[in-house]
Coordinates of C-alpha atoms in Angstrom, one line a residue:
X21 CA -14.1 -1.4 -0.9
X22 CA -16.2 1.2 -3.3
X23 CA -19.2 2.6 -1.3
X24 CA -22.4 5.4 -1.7
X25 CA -22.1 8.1 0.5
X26 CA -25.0 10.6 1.7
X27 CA -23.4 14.1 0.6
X28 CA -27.1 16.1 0.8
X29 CA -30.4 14.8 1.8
X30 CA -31.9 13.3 4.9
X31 CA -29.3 11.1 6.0
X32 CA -26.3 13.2 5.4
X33 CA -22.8 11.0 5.7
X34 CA -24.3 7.5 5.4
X35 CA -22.8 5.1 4.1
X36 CA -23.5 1.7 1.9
X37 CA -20.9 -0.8 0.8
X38 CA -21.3 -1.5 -2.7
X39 CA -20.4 -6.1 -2.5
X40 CA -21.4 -8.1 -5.1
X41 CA -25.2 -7.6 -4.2
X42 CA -27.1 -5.5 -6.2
X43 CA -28.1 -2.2 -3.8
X44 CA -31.6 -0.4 -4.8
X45 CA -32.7 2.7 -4.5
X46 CA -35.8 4.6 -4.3
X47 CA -38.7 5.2 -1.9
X48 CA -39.9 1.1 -1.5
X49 CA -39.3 0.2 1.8
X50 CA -37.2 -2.8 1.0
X51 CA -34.7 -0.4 -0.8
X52 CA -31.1 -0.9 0.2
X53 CA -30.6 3.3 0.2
X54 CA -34.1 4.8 1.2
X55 CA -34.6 8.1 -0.7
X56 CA -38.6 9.5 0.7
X57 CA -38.0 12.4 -1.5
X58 CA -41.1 13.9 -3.7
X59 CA -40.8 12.7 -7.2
X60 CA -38.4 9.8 -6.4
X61 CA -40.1 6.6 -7.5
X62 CA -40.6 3.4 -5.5
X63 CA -37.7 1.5 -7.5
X64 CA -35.6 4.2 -9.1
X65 CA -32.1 3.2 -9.4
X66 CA -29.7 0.4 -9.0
X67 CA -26.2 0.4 -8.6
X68 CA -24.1 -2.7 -9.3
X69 CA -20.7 -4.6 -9.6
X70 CA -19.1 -6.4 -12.3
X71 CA -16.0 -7.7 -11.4
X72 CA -14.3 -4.4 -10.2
X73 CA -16.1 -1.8 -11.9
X74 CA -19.1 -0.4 -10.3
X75 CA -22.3 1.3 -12.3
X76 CA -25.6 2.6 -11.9
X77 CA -28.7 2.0 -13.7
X78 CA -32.2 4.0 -13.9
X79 CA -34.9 1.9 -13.6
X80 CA -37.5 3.9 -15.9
X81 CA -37.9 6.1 -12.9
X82 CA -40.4 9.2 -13.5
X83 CA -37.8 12.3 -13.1
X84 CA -34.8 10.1 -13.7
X85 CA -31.4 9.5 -12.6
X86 CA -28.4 12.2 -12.7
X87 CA -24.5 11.2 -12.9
X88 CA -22.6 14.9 -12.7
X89 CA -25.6 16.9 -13.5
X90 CA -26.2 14.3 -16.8
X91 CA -29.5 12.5 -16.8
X92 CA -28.0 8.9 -17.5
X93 CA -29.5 5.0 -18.2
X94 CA -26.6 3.7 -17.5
X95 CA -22.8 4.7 -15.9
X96 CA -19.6 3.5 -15.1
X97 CA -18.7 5.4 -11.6
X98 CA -15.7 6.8 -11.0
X99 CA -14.8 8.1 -7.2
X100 CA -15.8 11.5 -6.7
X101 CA -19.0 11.6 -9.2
X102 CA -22.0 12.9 -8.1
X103 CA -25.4 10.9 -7.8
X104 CA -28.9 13.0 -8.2
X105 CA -31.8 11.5 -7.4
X106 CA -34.9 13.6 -6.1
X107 CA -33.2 16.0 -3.6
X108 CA -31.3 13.8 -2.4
X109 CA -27.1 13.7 -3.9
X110 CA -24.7 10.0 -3.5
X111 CA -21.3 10.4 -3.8
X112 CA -19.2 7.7 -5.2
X113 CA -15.7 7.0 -3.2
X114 CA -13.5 4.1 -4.2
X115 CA -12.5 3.0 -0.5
X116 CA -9.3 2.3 -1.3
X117 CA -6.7 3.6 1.7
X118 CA -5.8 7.0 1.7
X119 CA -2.9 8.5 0.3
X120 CA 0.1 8.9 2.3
X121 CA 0.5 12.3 3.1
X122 CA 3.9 14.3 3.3
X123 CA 5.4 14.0 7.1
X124 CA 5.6 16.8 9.5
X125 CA 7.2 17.3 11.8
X126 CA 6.8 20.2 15.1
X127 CA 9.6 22.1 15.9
X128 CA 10.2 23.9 19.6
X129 CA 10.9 27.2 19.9
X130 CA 14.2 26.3 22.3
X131 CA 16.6 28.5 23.6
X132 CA 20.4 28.1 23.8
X133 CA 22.0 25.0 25.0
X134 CA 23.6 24.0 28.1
X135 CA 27.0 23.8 28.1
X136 CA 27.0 21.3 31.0
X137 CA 25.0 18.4 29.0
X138 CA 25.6 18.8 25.4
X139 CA 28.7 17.3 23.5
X140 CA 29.3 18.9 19.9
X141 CA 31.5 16.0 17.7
X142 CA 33.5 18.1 14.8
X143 CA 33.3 16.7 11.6
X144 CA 37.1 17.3 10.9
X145 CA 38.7 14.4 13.0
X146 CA 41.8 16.9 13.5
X147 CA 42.5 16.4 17.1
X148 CA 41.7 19.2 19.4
X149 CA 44.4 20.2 21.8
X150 CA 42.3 21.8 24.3
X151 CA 40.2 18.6 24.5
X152 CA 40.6 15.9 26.6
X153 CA 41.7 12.4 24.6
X154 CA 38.6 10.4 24.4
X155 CA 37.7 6.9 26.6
X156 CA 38.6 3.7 24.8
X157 CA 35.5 1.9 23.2
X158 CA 34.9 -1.5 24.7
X159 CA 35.2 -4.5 22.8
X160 CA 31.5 -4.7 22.8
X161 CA 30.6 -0.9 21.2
X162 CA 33.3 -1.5 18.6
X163 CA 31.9 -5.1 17.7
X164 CA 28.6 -3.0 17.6
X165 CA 30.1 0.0 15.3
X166 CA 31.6 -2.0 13.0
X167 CA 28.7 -4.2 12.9
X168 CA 26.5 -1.4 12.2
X169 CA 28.7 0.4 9.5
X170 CA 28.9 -2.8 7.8
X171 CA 25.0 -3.2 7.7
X172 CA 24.7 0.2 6.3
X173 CA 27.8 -0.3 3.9
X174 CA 25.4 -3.3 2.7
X175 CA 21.9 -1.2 2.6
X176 CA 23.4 1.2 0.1
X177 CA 25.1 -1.8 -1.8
X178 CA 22.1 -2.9 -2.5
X179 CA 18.7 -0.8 -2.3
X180 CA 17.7 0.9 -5.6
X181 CA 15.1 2.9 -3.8
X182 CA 15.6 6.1 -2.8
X183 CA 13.0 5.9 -0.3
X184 CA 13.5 2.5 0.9
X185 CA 17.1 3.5 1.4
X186 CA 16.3 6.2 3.8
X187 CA 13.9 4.4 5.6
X188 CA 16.3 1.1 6.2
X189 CA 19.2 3.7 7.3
X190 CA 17.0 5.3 10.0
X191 CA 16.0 2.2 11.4
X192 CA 19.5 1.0 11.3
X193 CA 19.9 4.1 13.2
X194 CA 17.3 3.4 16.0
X195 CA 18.4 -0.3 16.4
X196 CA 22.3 0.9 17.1
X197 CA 21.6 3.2 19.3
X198 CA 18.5 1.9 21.1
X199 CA 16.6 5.4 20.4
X200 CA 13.0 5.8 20.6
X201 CA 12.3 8.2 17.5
X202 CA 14.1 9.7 14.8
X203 CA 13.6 11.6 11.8
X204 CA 15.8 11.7 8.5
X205 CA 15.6 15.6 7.0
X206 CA 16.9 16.5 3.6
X207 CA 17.4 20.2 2.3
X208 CA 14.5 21.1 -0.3
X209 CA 16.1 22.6 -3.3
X210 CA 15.0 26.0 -4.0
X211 CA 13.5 26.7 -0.7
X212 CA 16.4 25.7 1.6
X213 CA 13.5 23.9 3.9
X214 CA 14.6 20.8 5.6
X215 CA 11.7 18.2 4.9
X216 CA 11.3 15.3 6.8
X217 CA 11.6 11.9 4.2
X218 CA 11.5 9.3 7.0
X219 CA 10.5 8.7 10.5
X220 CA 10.3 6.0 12.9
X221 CA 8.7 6.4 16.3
X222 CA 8.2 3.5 19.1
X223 CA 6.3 6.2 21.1
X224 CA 2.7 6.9 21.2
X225 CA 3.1 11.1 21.1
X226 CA 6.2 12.1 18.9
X227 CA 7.8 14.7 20.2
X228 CA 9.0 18.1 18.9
X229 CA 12.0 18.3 17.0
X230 CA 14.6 21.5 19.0
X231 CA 14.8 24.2 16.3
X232 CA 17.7 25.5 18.2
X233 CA 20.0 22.0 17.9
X234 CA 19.2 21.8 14.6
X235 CA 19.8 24.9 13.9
X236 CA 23.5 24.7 15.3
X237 CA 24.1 21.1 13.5
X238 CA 23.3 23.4 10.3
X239 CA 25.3 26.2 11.1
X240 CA 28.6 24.7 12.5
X241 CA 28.4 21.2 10.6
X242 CA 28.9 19.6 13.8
X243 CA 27.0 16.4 15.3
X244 CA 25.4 16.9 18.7
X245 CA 24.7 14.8 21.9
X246 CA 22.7 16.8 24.6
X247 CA 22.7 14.0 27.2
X248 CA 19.7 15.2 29.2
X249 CA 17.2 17.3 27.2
X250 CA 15.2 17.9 30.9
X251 CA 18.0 19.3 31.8
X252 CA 19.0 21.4 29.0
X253 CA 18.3 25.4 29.4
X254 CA 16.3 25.8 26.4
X255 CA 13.5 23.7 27.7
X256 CA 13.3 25.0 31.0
X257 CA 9.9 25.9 32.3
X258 CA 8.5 23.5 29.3
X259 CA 5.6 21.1 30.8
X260 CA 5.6 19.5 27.4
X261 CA 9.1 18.5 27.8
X262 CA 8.5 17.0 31.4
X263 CA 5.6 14.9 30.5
X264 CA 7.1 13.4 27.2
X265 CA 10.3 12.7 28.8
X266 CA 12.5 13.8 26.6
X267 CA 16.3 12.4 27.7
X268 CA 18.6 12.9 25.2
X269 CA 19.0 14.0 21.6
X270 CA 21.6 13.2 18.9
X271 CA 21.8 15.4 15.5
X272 CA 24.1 14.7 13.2
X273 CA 25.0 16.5 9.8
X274 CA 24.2 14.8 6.2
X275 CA 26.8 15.9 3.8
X276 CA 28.0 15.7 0.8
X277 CA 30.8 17.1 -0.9
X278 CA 31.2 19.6 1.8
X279 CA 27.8 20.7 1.7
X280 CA 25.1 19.9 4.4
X281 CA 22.1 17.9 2.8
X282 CA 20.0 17.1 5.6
X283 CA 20.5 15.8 9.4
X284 CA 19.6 12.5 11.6
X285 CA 17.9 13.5 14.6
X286 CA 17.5 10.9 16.9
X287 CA 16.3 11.2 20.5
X288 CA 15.8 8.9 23.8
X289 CA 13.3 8.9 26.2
X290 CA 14.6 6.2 28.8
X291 CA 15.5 7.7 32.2
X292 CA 17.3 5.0 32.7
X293 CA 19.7 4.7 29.5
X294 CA 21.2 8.4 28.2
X295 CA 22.7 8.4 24.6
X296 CA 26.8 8.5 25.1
X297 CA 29.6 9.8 22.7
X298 CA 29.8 6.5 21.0
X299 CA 26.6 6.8 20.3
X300 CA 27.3 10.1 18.9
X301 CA 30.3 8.7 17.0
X302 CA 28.2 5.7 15.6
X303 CA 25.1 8.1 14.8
X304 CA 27.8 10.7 12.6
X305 CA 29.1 7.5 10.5
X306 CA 26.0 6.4 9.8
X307 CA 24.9 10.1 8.6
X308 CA 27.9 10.8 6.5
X309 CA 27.7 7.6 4.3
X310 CA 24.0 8.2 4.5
X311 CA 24.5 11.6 3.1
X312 CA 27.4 10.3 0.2
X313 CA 24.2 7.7 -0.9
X314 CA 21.5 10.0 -1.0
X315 CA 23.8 12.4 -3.6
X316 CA 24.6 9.7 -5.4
X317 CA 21.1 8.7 -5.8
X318 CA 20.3 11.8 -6.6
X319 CA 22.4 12.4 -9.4
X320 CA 21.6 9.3 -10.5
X321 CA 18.2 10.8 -10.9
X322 CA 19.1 13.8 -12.2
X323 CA 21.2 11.8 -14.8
X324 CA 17.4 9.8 -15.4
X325 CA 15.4 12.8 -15.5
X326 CA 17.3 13.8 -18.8
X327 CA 17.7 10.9 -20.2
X328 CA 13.7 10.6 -20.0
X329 CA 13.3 14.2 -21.6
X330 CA 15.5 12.9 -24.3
X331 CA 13.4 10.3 -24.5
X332 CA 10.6 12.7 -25.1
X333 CA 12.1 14.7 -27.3
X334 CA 12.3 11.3 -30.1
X335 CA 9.5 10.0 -29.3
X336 CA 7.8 13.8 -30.0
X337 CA 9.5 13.7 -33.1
X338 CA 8.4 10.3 -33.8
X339 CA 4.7 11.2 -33.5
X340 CA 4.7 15.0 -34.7
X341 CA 4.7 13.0 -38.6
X342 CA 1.1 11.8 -38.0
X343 CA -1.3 14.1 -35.7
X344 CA -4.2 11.2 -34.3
X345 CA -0.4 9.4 -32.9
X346 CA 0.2 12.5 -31.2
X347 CA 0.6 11.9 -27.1
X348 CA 0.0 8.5 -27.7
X349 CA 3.1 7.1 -26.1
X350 CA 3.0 9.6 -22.9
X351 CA -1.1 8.2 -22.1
X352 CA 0.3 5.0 -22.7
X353 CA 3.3 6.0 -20.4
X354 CA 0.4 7.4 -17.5
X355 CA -1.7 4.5 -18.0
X356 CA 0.7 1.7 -17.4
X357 CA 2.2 4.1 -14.3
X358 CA -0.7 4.0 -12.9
X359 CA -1.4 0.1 -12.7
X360 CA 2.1 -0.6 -11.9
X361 CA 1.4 1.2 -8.6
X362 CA -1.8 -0.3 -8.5
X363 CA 0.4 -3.6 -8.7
X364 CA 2.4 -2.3 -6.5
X365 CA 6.1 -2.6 -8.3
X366 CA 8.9 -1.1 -6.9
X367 CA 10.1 2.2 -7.9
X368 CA 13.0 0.5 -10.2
X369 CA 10.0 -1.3 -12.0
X370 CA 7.8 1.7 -12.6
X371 CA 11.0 3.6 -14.1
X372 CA 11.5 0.5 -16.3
X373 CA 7.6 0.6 -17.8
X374 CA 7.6 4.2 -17.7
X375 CA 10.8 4.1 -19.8
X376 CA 9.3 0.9 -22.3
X377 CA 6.0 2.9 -22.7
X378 CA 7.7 5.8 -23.9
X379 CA 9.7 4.1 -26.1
X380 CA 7.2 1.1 -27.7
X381 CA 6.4 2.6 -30.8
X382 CA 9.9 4.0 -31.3
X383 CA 10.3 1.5 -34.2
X384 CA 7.6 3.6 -36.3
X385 CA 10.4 6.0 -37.0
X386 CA 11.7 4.1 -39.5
X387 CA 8.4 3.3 -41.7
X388 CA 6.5 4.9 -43.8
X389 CA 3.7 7.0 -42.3
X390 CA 1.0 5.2 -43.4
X391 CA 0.2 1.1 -43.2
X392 CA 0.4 -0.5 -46.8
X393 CA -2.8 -2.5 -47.9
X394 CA -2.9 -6.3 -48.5
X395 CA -0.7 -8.8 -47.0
X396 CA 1.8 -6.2 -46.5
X397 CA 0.2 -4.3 -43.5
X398 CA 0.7 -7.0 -40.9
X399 CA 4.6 -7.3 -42.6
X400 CA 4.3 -3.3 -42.1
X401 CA 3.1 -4.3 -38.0
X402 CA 5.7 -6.5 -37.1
X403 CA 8.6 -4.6 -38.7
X404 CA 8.2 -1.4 -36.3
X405 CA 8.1 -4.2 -33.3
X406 CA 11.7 -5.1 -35.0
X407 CA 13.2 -2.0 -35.6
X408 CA 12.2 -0.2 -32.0
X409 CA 13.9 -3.5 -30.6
X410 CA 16.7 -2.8 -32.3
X411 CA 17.1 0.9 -31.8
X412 CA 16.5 0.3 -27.7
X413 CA 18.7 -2.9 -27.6
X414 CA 21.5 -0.2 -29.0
X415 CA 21.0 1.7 -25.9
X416 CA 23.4 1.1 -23.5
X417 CA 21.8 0.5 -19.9
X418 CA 18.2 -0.4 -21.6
X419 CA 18.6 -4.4 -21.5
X420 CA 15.6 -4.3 -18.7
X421 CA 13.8 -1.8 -20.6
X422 CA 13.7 -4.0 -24.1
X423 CA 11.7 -6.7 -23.4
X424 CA 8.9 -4.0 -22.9
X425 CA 8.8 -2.6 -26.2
X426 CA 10.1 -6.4 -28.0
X427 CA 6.4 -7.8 -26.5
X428 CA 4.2 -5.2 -26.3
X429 CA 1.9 -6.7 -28.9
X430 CA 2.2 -10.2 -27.2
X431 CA -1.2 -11.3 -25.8
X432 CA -1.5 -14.5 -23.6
X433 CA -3.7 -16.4 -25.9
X434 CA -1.1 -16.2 -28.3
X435 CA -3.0 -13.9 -31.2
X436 CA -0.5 -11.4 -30.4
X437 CA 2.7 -10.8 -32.8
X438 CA 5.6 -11.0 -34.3
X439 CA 6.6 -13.7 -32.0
X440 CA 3.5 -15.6 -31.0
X441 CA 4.3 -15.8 -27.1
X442 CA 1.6 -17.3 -25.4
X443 CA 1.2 -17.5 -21.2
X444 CA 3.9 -17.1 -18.9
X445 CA 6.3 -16.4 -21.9
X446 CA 5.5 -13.1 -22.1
X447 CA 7.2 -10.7 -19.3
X448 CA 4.9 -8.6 -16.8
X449 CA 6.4 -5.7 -18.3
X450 CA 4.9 -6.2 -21.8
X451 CA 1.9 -7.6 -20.1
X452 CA 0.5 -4.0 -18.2
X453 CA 2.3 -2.4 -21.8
X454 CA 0.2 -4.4 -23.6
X455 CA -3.3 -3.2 -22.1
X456 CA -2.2 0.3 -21.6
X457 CA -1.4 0.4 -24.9
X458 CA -5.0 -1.2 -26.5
X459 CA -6.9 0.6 -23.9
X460 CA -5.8 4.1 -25.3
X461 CA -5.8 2.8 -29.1
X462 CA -9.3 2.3 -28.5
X463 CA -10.1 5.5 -26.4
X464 CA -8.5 7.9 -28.8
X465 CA -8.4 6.1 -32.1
X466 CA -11.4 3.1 -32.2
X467 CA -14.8 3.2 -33.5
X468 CA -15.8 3.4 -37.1
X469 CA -15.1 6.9 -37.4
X470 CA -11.4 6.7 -35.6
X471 CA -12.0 9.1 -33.0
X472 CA -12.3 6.7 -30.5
X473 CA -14.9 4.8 -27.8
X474 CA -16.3 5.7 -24.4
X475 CA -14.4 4.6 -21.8
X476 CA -16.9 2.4 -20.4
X477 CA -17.8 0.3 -23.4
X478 CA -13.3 0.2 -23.8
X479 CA -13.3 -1.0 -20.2
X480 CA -15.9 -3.9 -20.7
X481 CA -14.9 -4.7 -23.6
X482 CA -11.3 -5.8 -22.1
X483 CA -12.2 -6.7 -19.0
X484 CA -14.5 -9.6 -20.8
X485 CA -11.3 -10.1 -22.9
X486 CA -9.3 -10.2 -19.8
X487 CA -9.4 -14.0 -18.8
X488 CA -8.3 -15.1 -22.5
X489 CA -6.2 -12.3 -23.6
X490 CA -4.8 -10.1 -21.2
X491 CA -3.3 -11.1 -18.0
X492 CA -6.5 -11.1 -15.6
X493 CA -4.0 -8.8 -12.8
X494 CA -3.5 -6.4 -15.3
X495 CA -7.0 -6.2 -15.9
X496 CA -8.5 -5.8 -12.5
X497 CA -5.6 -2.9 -11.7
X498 CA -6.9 -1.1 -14.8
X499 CA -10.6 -1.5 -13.8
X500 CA -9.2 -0.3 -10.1
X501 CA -7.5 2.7 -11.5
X502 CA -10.6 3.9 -13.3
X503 CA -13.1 3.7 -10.4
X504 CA -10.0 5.5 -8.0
X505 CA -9.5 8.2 -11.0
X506 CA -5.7 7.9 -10.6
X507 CA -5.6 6.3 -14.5
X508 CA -5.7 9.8 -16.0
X509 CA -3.3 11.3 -13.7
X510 CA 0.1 12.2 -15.1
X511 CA 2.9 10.8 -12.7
X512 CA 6.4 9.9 -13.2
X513 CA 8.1 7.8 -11.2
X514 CA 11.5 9.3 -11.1
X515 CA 11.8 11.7 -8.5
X516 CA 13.8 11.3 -5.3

């Protein structure tokens, strides 16, 4: 929920809801947000709510009301703008829930292991002759393995997210081996740095991660069991270590055509339950396959990220003929990112948009620069809706990509064109295209002068278009967006 907050003035760090009731300002007593400033009138502003945008309104007060250090009327708010009034400064926030930030993790500064309670499991499954031949699996840990494997087998089958892949492995992990944290750490390119991508934790405190086990794992490209971490001579004299109750630790290799990509780490609290070599065995299988799927997906990305520069490249090319079309496609790209995640699609949905938005106008390529007069302009409108469909459909691997740029002048009502789709006909692809694209068309292009409208009159405008026109969703993510400030913020959506 969007909400005023005191920044500087009497009441520093209050805070007022902004609902569907109008809030008041000024000195009156009856004022929702008091302001007893000198020079502040009784009545001086109002801030209010139309449907999700939110804007504030001087009332004829005698030194006026300041948006940003601009004496305003009347203003759309966006988070993070500033409110003068008197003395006394409001800062808008959006409410919405806070980013997630990147996860980190604490390593321990940990000494060498004990030789008595670790277990080190080679990668190479070339039998060891100075090793002792390994205890038989019961029926019931092999039904579990195999069970396991399968389940992760069927998670790479089918998960198209990068992130929801790691997550569903490491959880996978937990489950098998009945662990009561782990972590998933992949090697940053460039830096070296392992950077944690997922974790799960059933405890309250999470506990540090041993530099010195990981450290081996990375060295050797051997998974590790230390059976009883309390035990272990790199945590002795640790108090930290005694009241957590840290049991036992597995770390096992990611890899990838013979490189190391990463590690599972997973570790045990239970006093009563230690982690045992099959657990070890189990917890290796799942990180090599988990390792193969993350480099696949990440040459599938890299494979992406050219294929979206190329994409660039013509589209550059495309607009470079006529200079008020130039950057066009990549706002239109940004905007329909951004209320996709506002929506929130999956990752294999915001590549498909971001891919259709690039591409929408490709058809213009192919006609002349300028619109002909007469009857011929809307004959000149549909035809670049024609020949971008055919110039994407050509492209192998785009078939959920086309429908984007074959509708993207489709509007629910059924005023849209070439092909007159009305309601549920047209695809929510061409749908969030569709508004991304008119919103920026009027932004950088509208008005009677063609160098475009203020964003606020743009936004009410659609928004009182919205039930009729636009899909209402759409609409309300675009208004959300705006208030949030994330609709001007360049993202893409394929990274790993």
């Amino acid at each position: 929920m969007p909400l005023i907050r005191v920044k500087a003035g009497a009441e520093v760090g209050r805070t007022t809801d902004i609902t569907n009731e109008v809030i008041t300002i000024g000195r009156d007593p009856n004022a929702m947000v008091k302001v007893m400033d000198h020079g502040v009138s009784r009545q001086h502003a109002e801030i209010f709510k139309i449907g999700e945008m939110c804007f504030i309104r001087d009332l004829k007060s005698t030194n006026g009301t300041f948006v940003n250090d601009q004496k305003i009327t009347e203003e759309l708010l966006r988070a993070g703008d500033l409110v003068r009034i008197g003395n006394t400064i409001l800062t808008f926030e959006d409410g919405g829930a806070p980013r997630p930030e990147e996860k980190q993790v604490d390593f321990d500064q940990g000494r060498e292991l004990s030789a008595h309670s670790t277990i080190e499991l080679k990668l190479d499954r070339t039998p060891d002759k100075n090793l002792p031949a390994p205890e038989k699996v019961g029926k019931e840990l092999e039904n579990r393995n195999l069970s396991a494997l399968y389940d992760v087998a069927r998670i790479i089958g089918t998960e198209r997210d990068a992130q929801g892949l790691l997550n569903k492995i490491l959880e996978l992990a937990l489950q098998s081996t009945n662990a009561d944290t782990g972590y998933l750490l992949l090697l940053e390119k460039g830096t070296g740095k392992l950077v944690p991508k997922a974790a799960i934790s059933k405890e309250k405190t999470e506990p540090k991660i041993s530099r010195t086990i990981v450290k081996r794992v990375m060295q050797y490209a051997r998974a590790i069991l230390t059976s009883d971490a309390m035990l272990d001579s790199r945590f002795a004299g640790s108090e930290s270590i005694v009241m957590k109750n840290i049991k036992s630790v597995i770390c096992a290799p990611l890899v990838s055509r013979d490189k190391i990509t990463g590690i599972l780490y997973l570790h045990s609290s239970k006093v009563a339950q230690e982690f045992s070599s099959e657990d070890l065995e189990l917890a290796t299988a799942i990180s090599l396959q988990a390792g193969m799927a993350i480099s696949a997906f990440s040459s599938g990305e890299v494979l992406r990220k050219t294929l979206v520069s190329f994409v660039r490249t013509l589209v550059t090319a495309t607009e470079i003929r006529d200079p008020k079309m130039q950057g066009h496609s990549e706002r239109v790209a940004n905007f329909s990112m951004a209320i996709g995640t506002q929506l929130k699609l999956s990752k294999a949905e915001l590549q498909k948009i971001h891919l259709a938005a690039l591409l929408h106008d490709i058809g213009k390529m192919g006609l002349p620069l300028h619109a002909p007069e007469g009857s011929d302009k809307e004959k000149w409108k549909e035809e670049h809706v024609h020949l971008g469909e055919k110039l994407v459909a050509s492209i192998e691997g785009f078939e959920d990509v086309l429908p984007g740029v074959k509708y993207h002048h489709e509007y629910l009502d059924g005023s849209g064109f070439p092909h007159k789709l009305k309601g549920d006909a047209i695809p929510q692809i061409a749908r969030i295209l569709a508004v991304a694209n008119d919103f920026d068309n009027a932004t950088a292009r509208g008005g009677l002068k063609g160098d475009g409208l203020p964003v606020k009159e743009v936004l009410i405008d659609m928004g009182r278009a919205g039930t009729g026109k636009y899909d209402d969703a759409v609409i309300q993510a675009l208004l959300v967006c705006h208030r949030s400030g994330s609709l001007f913020e360049p993202s893409t959506p394929f990274e790993m």
